[in-house]
Amino acid sequence: MTAFCRPAQWLVVALILAATPALAASGPPSGFALTDDADLAFTSPDKATKIEQYMKDSGDFDVKWQAWARRGDQMTELKPEQGYGAGFRFTPDSQWLVRMQKTGSGEQDLYLYHVDKGAFVSVTKTSFSDLAWAYFHSRSDTGKMKLDYHISANLVKGTEEAYRGLGVHWPDNRYLVISGEMDKHPKNVAVKGLADWRCRYDLKTGTFDVPAMFAKTNAEALRWEIRR
């Protein structure tokens, strides 16, 4: 007679747990506190995602900020960690998210995220604004302009209504309009640089362009200055 031994129930559970990968803790690390600034809290149009921003002040001007997207019980960090709080704007379908990140006095970057398997993830390996500036430099009319001081990339208001306020009839959830600015202070000029130069990003194709409607104001933006 062959004996058959059934494993104890506790042993079966232990074996299953040992074979199951441990789930990483969700949320900011120790030392980061949720800001109570209502202007730094954002909710997606479908109410499914809330953006929470956490700050850690280690003293001696060592301040760090982390942004997290909360969807139910799941939290995902919207990298990278920065030295300031940020503004956020969703597309109406709640599938795309733009981060407007201050990086210094008169300077700002943009980061682009998209929902993937229920969580927001970075769309580009570098910042979204870096891609926009690369496009700026690739053009024959702007490529020779040096940008080196107070560089700011901004998301033009109107994402929520597909920029109807600009008098266009673009498809919903399709385009982002970016404005580039830069200040510098050469001799005999109080302020000179770039003022509200605009381009458009197609979320469907991942490409930039400059619609004809921006041509006149973009030309003026390249000549912008205030004399002393």
C-alpha positions as a Markdown table, in Angstrom:
| # | Residue | x | y | z |
|---|---|---|---|---|
| 1 | Met | 0.0 | 0.0 | 0.0 |
| 2 | Thr | 1.4 | 3.3 | -1.0 |
| 3 | Ala | 1.0 | 6.1 | 1.5 |
| 4 | Phe | -0.3 | 9.5 | 0.3 |
| 5 | Cys | 0.6 | 12.5 | 2.6 |
| 6 | Arg | -1.5 | 15.7 | 2.1 |
| 7 | Pro | 0.6 | 18.8 | 3.0 |
| 8 | Ala | -0.6 | 20.8 | 5.9 |
| 9 | Gln | -2.7 | 23.8 | 4.9 |
| 10 | Trp | -0.2 | 26.2 | 6.4 |
| 11 | Leu | 2.5 | 24.8 | 4.3 |
| 12 | Val | 0.5 | 25.2 | 1.1 |
| 13 | Val | -0.1 | 28.8 | 1.9 |
| 14 | Ala | 3.5 | 29.4 | 2.7 |
| 15 | Leu | 4.6 | 27.9 | -0.6 |
| 16 | Ile | 2.2 | 30.1 | -2.5 |
| 17 | Leu | 3.4 | 33.2 | -0.8 |
| 18 | Ala | 7.0 | 32.3 | -1.4 |
| 19 | Ala | 6.3 | 32.0 | -5.1 |
| 20 | Thr | 4.4 | 35.3 | -5.3 |
| 21 | Pro | 6.4 | 38.5 | -5.9 |
| 22 | Ala | 6.1 | 41.0 | -3.1 |
| 23 | Leu | 4.1 | 44.1 | -3.9 |
| 24 | Ala | 6.0 | 47.4 | -3.6 |
| 25 | Ala | 4.6 | 49.9 | -1.1 |
| 26 | Ser | 2.5 | 52.5 | -2.8 |
| 27 | Gly | 3.0 | 56.2 | -1.9 |
| 28 | Pro | 5.7 | 58.7 | -1.0 |
| 29 | Pro | 8.6 | 57.7 | 1.2 |
| 30 | Ser | 9.0 | 58.7 | 4.8 |
| 31 | Gly | 9.6 | 62.4 | 5.4 |
| 32 | Phe | 7.3 | 63.6 | 2.6 |
| 33 | Ala | 4.1 | 65.4 | 3.8 |
| 34 | Leu | 1.0 | 66.0 | 1.7 |
| 35 | Thr | 0.7 | 69.7 | 1.0 |
| 36 | Asp | -2.5 | 71.5 | 2.2 |
| 37 | Asp | -2.3 | 74.0 | -0.6 |
| 38 | Ala | -5.6 | 73.6 | -2.5 |
| 39 | Asp | -4.0 | 75.1 | -5.7 |
| 40 | Leu | -1.6 | 72.1 | -5.9 |
| 41 | Ala | -4.4 | 69.5 | -5.9 |
| 42 | Phe | -6.0 | 68.4 | -9.2 |
| 43 | Thr | -8.7 | 66.0 | -10.2 |
| 44 | Ser | -9.3 | 64.4 | -13.6 |
| 45 | Pro | -12.6 | 65.2 | -15.5 |
| 46 | Asp | -13.8 | 61.7 | -14.9 |
| 47 | Lys | -13.0 | 62.0 | -11.2 |
| 48 | Ala | -11.0 | 58.8 | -11.3 |
| 49 | Thr | -7.6 | 60.3 | -10.7 |
| 50 | Lys | -6.4 | 62.8 | -8.1 |
| 51 | Ile | -3.0 | 64.4 | -8.2 |
| 52 | Glu | -1.4 | 64.7 | -4.8 |
| 53 | Gln | 1.8 | 66.6 | -4.1 |
| 54 | Tyr | 4.1 | 65.9 | -1.3 |
| 55 | Met | 7.0 | 68.0 | 0.1 |
| 56 | Lys | 10.1 | 67.2 | 2.1 |
| 57 | Asp | 12.1 | 70.1 | 3.7 |
| 58 | Ser | 15.5 | 68.9 | 4.9 |
| 59 | Gly | 16.7 | 72.4 | 5.8 |
| 60 | Asp | 19.5 | 74.5 | 4.3 |
| 61 | Phe | 17.2 | 75.1 | 1.2 |
| 62 | Asp | 17.1 | 71.4 | 0.5 |
| 63 | Val | 13.4 | 71.1 | -0.5 |
| 64 | Lys | 12.1 | 68.2 | -2.6 |
| 65 | Trp | 8.6 | 67.7 | -4.1 |
| 66 | Gln | 7.0 | 64.5 | -5.4 |
| 67 | Ala | 3.8 | 64.3 | -7.4 |
| 68 | Trp | 1.6 | 61.2 | -7.2 |
| 69 | Ala | -1.5 | 60.1 | -9.1 |
| 70 | Arg | -4.0 | 58.4 | -7.0 |
| 71 | Arg | -6.6 | 56.1 | -8.7 |
| 72 | Gly | -8.6 | 54.2 | -6.1 |
| 73 | Asp | -6.1 | 52.4 | -3.9 |
| 74 | Gln | -3.3 | 52.6 | -6.4 |
| 75 | Met | -0.7 | 55.4 | -6.3 |
| 76 | Thr | 1.8 | 56.1 | -9.1 |
| 77 | Glu | 4.7 | 58.6 | -8.8 |
| 78 | Leu | 4.8 | 61.1 | -11.6 |
| 79 | Lys | 8.5 | 61.4 | -12.1 |
| 80 | Pro | 10.8 | 63.2 | -11.9 |
| 81 | Glu | 11.1 | 64.6 | -8.4 |
| 82 | Gln | 11.5 | 68.4 | -8.4 |
| 83 | Gly | 12.4 | 71.3 | -6.2 |
| 84 | Tyr | 9.0 | 73.0 | -6.6 |
| 85 | Gly | 5.3 | 72.2 | -6.7 |
| 86 | Ala | 3.7 | 72.0 | -10.1 |
| 87 | Gly | 0.5 | 72.7 | -12.0 |
| 88 | Phe | -1.3 | 69.9 | -13.9 |
| 89 | Arg | -3.9 | 69.9 | -16.7 |
| 90 | Phe | -5.9 | 66.9 | -18.0 |
| 91 | Thr | -7.4 | 66.4 | -21.5 |
| 92 | Pro | -11.2 | 66.1 | -21.3 |
| 93 | Asp | -11.1 | 62.3 | -21.8 |
| 94 | Ser | -8.8 | 62.0 | -18.7 |
| 95 | Gln | -6.3 | 60.0 | -20.7 |
| 96 | Trp | -3.5 | 62.6 | -21.0 |
| 97 | Leu | -1.9 | 64.7 | -18.4 |
| 98 | Val | 0.5 | 67.7 | -18.7 |
| 99 | Arg | 2.7 | 68.8 | -15.8 |
| 100 | Met | 3.7 | 72.4 | -15.7 |
| 101 | Gln | 6.9 | 72.4 | -13.6 |
| 102 | Lys | 8.6 | 75.5 | -12.3 |
| 103 | Thr | 12.4 | 74.9 | -12.2 |
| 104 | Gly | 13.6 | 78.4 | -11.2 |
| 105 | Ser | 12.9 | 82.1 | -11.4 |
| 106 | Gly | 11.2 | 82.6 | -14.8 |
| 107 | Glu | 11.8 | 79.1 | -15.9 |
| 108 | Gln | 9.5 | 76.2 | -16.5 |
| 109 | Asp | 9.5 | 72.7 | -18.0 |
| 110 | Leu | 6.6 | 70.5 | -19.3 |
| 111 | Tyr | 6.1 | 66.8 | -18.7 |
| 112 | Leu | 3.6 | 64.6 | -20.6 |
| 113 | Tyr | 1.9 | 61.5 | -19.2 |
| 114 | His | -0.6 | 59.0 | -20.6 |
| 115 | Val | -2.8 | 56.3 | -19.0 |
| 116 | Asp | -1.4 | 52.8 | -19.5 |
| 117 | Lys | -2.9 | 49.8 | -17.8 |
| 118 | Gly | -4.8 | 52.1 | -15.4 |
| 119 | Ala | -1.9 | 54.2 | -14.4 |
| 120 | Phe | -0.3 | 57.4 | -15.7 |
| 121 | Val | 3.2 | 56.9 | -17.1 |
| 122 | Ser | 5.7 | 59.2 | -18.8 |
| 123 | Val | 5.3 | 59.4 | -22.6 |
| 124 | Thr | 8.8 | 60.7 | -23.3 |
| 125 | Lys | 12.3 | 59.8 | -22.0 |
| 126 | Thr | 13.2 | 63.4 | -21.7 |
| 127 | Ser | 10.9 | 66.3 | -20.7 |
| 128 | Phe | 8.1 | 67.2 | -23.1 |
| 129 | Ser | 9.5 | 70.8 | -23.2 |
| 130 | Asp | 12.9 | 69.5 | -24.3 |
| 131 | Leu | 11.1 | 67.9 | -27.3 |
| 132 | Ala | 9.3 | 71.2 | -28.0 |
| 133 | Trp | 12.6 | 73.2 | -27.9 |
| 134 | Ala | 14.3 | 70.6 | -30.2 |
| 135 | Tyr | 11.5 | 71.2 | -32.7 |
| 136 | Phe | 12.0 | 75.0 | -32.3 |
| 137 | His | 15.7 | 74.6 | -33.1 |
| 138 | Ser | 14.9 | 72.4 | -36.1 |
| 139 | Arg | 13.1 | 75.1 | -38.0 |
| 140 | Ser | 14.8 | 77.4 | -40.5 |
| 141 | Asp | 13.2 | 80.5 | -39.0 |
| 142 | Thr | 14.1 | 79.9 | -35.4 |
| 143 | Gly | 17.0 | 77.4 | -35.4 |
| 144 | Lys | 19.7 | 80.1 | -35.1 |
| 145 | Met | 18.2 | 81.7 | -32.0 |
| 146 | Lys | 20.2 | 81.0 | -28.9 |
| 147 | Leu | 18.2 | 80.2 | -25.8 |
| 148 | Asp | 20.1 | 80.5 | -22.6 |
| 149 | Tyr | 18.4 | 82.5 | -19.9 |
| 150 | His | 14.9 | 82.3 | -18.2 |
| 151 | Ile | 13.6 | 79.7 | -20.6 |
| 152 | Ser | 10.0 | 78.8 | -20.0 |
| 153 | Ala | 7.7 | 76.3 | -21.8 |
| 154 | Asn | 4.0 | 76.8 | -21.1 |
| 155 | Leu | 0.9 | 75.0 | -21.9 |
| 156 | Val | -1.5 | 77.4 | -23.5 |
| 157 | Lys | -5.0 | 77.5 | -21.8 |
| 158 | Gly | -7.7 | 75.9 | -23.7 |
| 159 | Thr | -6.9 | 72.2 | -23.6 |
| 160 | Glu | -10.2 | 71.4 | -21.9 |
| 161 | Glu | -12.3 | 72.8 | -24.8 |
| 162 | Ala | -9.9 | 71.8 | -27.7 |
| 163 | Tyr | -8.8 | 75.5 | -27.9 |
| 164 | Arg | -12.2 | 76.7 | -29.2 |
| 165 | Gly | -11.3 | 80.0 | -27.7 |
| 166 | Leu | -8.6 | 80.4 | -30.5 |
| 167 | Gly | -11.4 | 80.2 | -33.1 |
| 168 | Val | -10.5 | 76.7 | -34.2 |
| 169 | His | -12.5 | 73.5 | -34.6 |
| 170 | Trp | -9.9 | 70.8 | -33.8 |
| 171 | Pro | -10.9 | 67.3 | -32.7 |
| 172 | Asp | -11.3 | 66.9 | -28.9 |
| 173 | Asn | -8.4 | 65.3 | -27.0 |
| 174 | Arg | -6.1 | 65.6 | -30.0 |
| 175 | Tyr | -3.8 | 68.7 | -29.7 |
| 176 | Leu | -1.7 | 70.6 | -27.1 |
| 177 | Val | -0.6 | 74.2 | -27.8 |
| 178 | Ile | 2.8 | 75.1 | -26.3 |
| 179 | Ser | 4.1 | 78.6 | -25.8 |
| 180 | Gly | 7.9 | 79.2 | -25.5 |
| 181 | Glu | 9.4 | 82.3 | -23.8 |
| 182 | Met | 12.9 | 83.4 | -23.0 |
| 183 | Asp | 14.3 | 86.6 | -21.3 |
| 184 | Lys | 17.8 | 87.9 | -21.6 |
| 185 | His | 19.4 | 91.3 | -20.8 |
| 186 | Pro | 22.0 | 92.4 | -23.4 |
| 187 | Lys | 23.6 | 95.9 | -23.5 |
| 188 | Asn | 21.1 | 98.8 | -24.1 |
| 189 | Val | 18.1 | 96.5 | -23.9 |
| 190 | Ala | 16.2 | 96.0 | -20.7 |
| 191 | Val | 14.5 | 92.8 | -21.9 |
| 192 | Lys | 15.0 | 90.9 | -25.1 |
| 193 | Gly | 14.3 | 87.4 | -26.2 |
| 194 | Leu | 11.3 | 85.3 | -27.1 |
| 195 | Ala | 7.7 | 86.1 | -26.2 |
| 196 | Asp | 4.9 | 83.6 | -26.7 |
| 197 | Trp | 6.2 | 81.6 | -29.7 |
| 198 | Arg | 3.6 | 78.9 | -30.3 |
| 199 | Cys | 3.6 | 75.4 | -31.7 |
| 200 | Arg | 1.1 | 72.6 | -31.7 |
| 201 | Tyr | 1.6 | 68.9 | -30.6 |
| 202 | Asp | -0.5 | 66.1 | -32.0 |
| 203 | Leu | -1.2 | 63.5 | -29.3 |
| 204 | Lys | -2.2 | 61.0 | -32.0 |
| 205 | Thr | 0.9 | 61.2 | -34.2 |
| 206 | Gly | 3.5 | 62.5 | -31.7 |
| 207 | Thr | 4.6 | 65.3 | -33.9 |
| 208 | Phe | 4.9 | 69.1 | -33.7 |
| 209 | Asp | 3.8 | 71.7 | -36.2 |
| 210 | Val | 3.1 | 75.4 | -36.5 |
| 211 | Pro | -0.4 | 76.1 | -37.9 |
| 212 | Ala | -0.6 | 79.1 | -40.3 |
| 213 | Met | -2.7 | 81.0 | -37.7 |
| 214 | Phe | 0.4 | 81.3 | -35.5 |
| 215 | Ala | 2.7 | 82.7 | -38.2 |
| 216 | Lys | 2.2 | 86.4 | -37.6 |
| 217 | Thr | 2.4 | 86.3 | -33.8 |
| 218 | Asn | 5.4 | 84.0 | -33.9 |
| 219 | Ala | 7.3 | 86.4 | -36.1 |
| 220 | Glu | 6.5 | 89.2 | -33.6 |
| 221 | Ala | 7.6 | 86.9 | -30.8 |
| 222 | Leu | 11.1 | 86.5 | -32.3 |
| 223 | Arg | 11.5 | 90.3 | -32.5 |
| 224 | Trp | 10.3 | 91.1 | -29.0 |
| 225 | Glu | 12.3 | 93.5 | -26.9 |
| 226 | Ile | 12.0 | 96.4 | -24.5 |
| 227 | Arg | 14.5 | 99.2 | -24.9 |
| 228 | Arg | 16.1 | 101.0 | -21.9 |
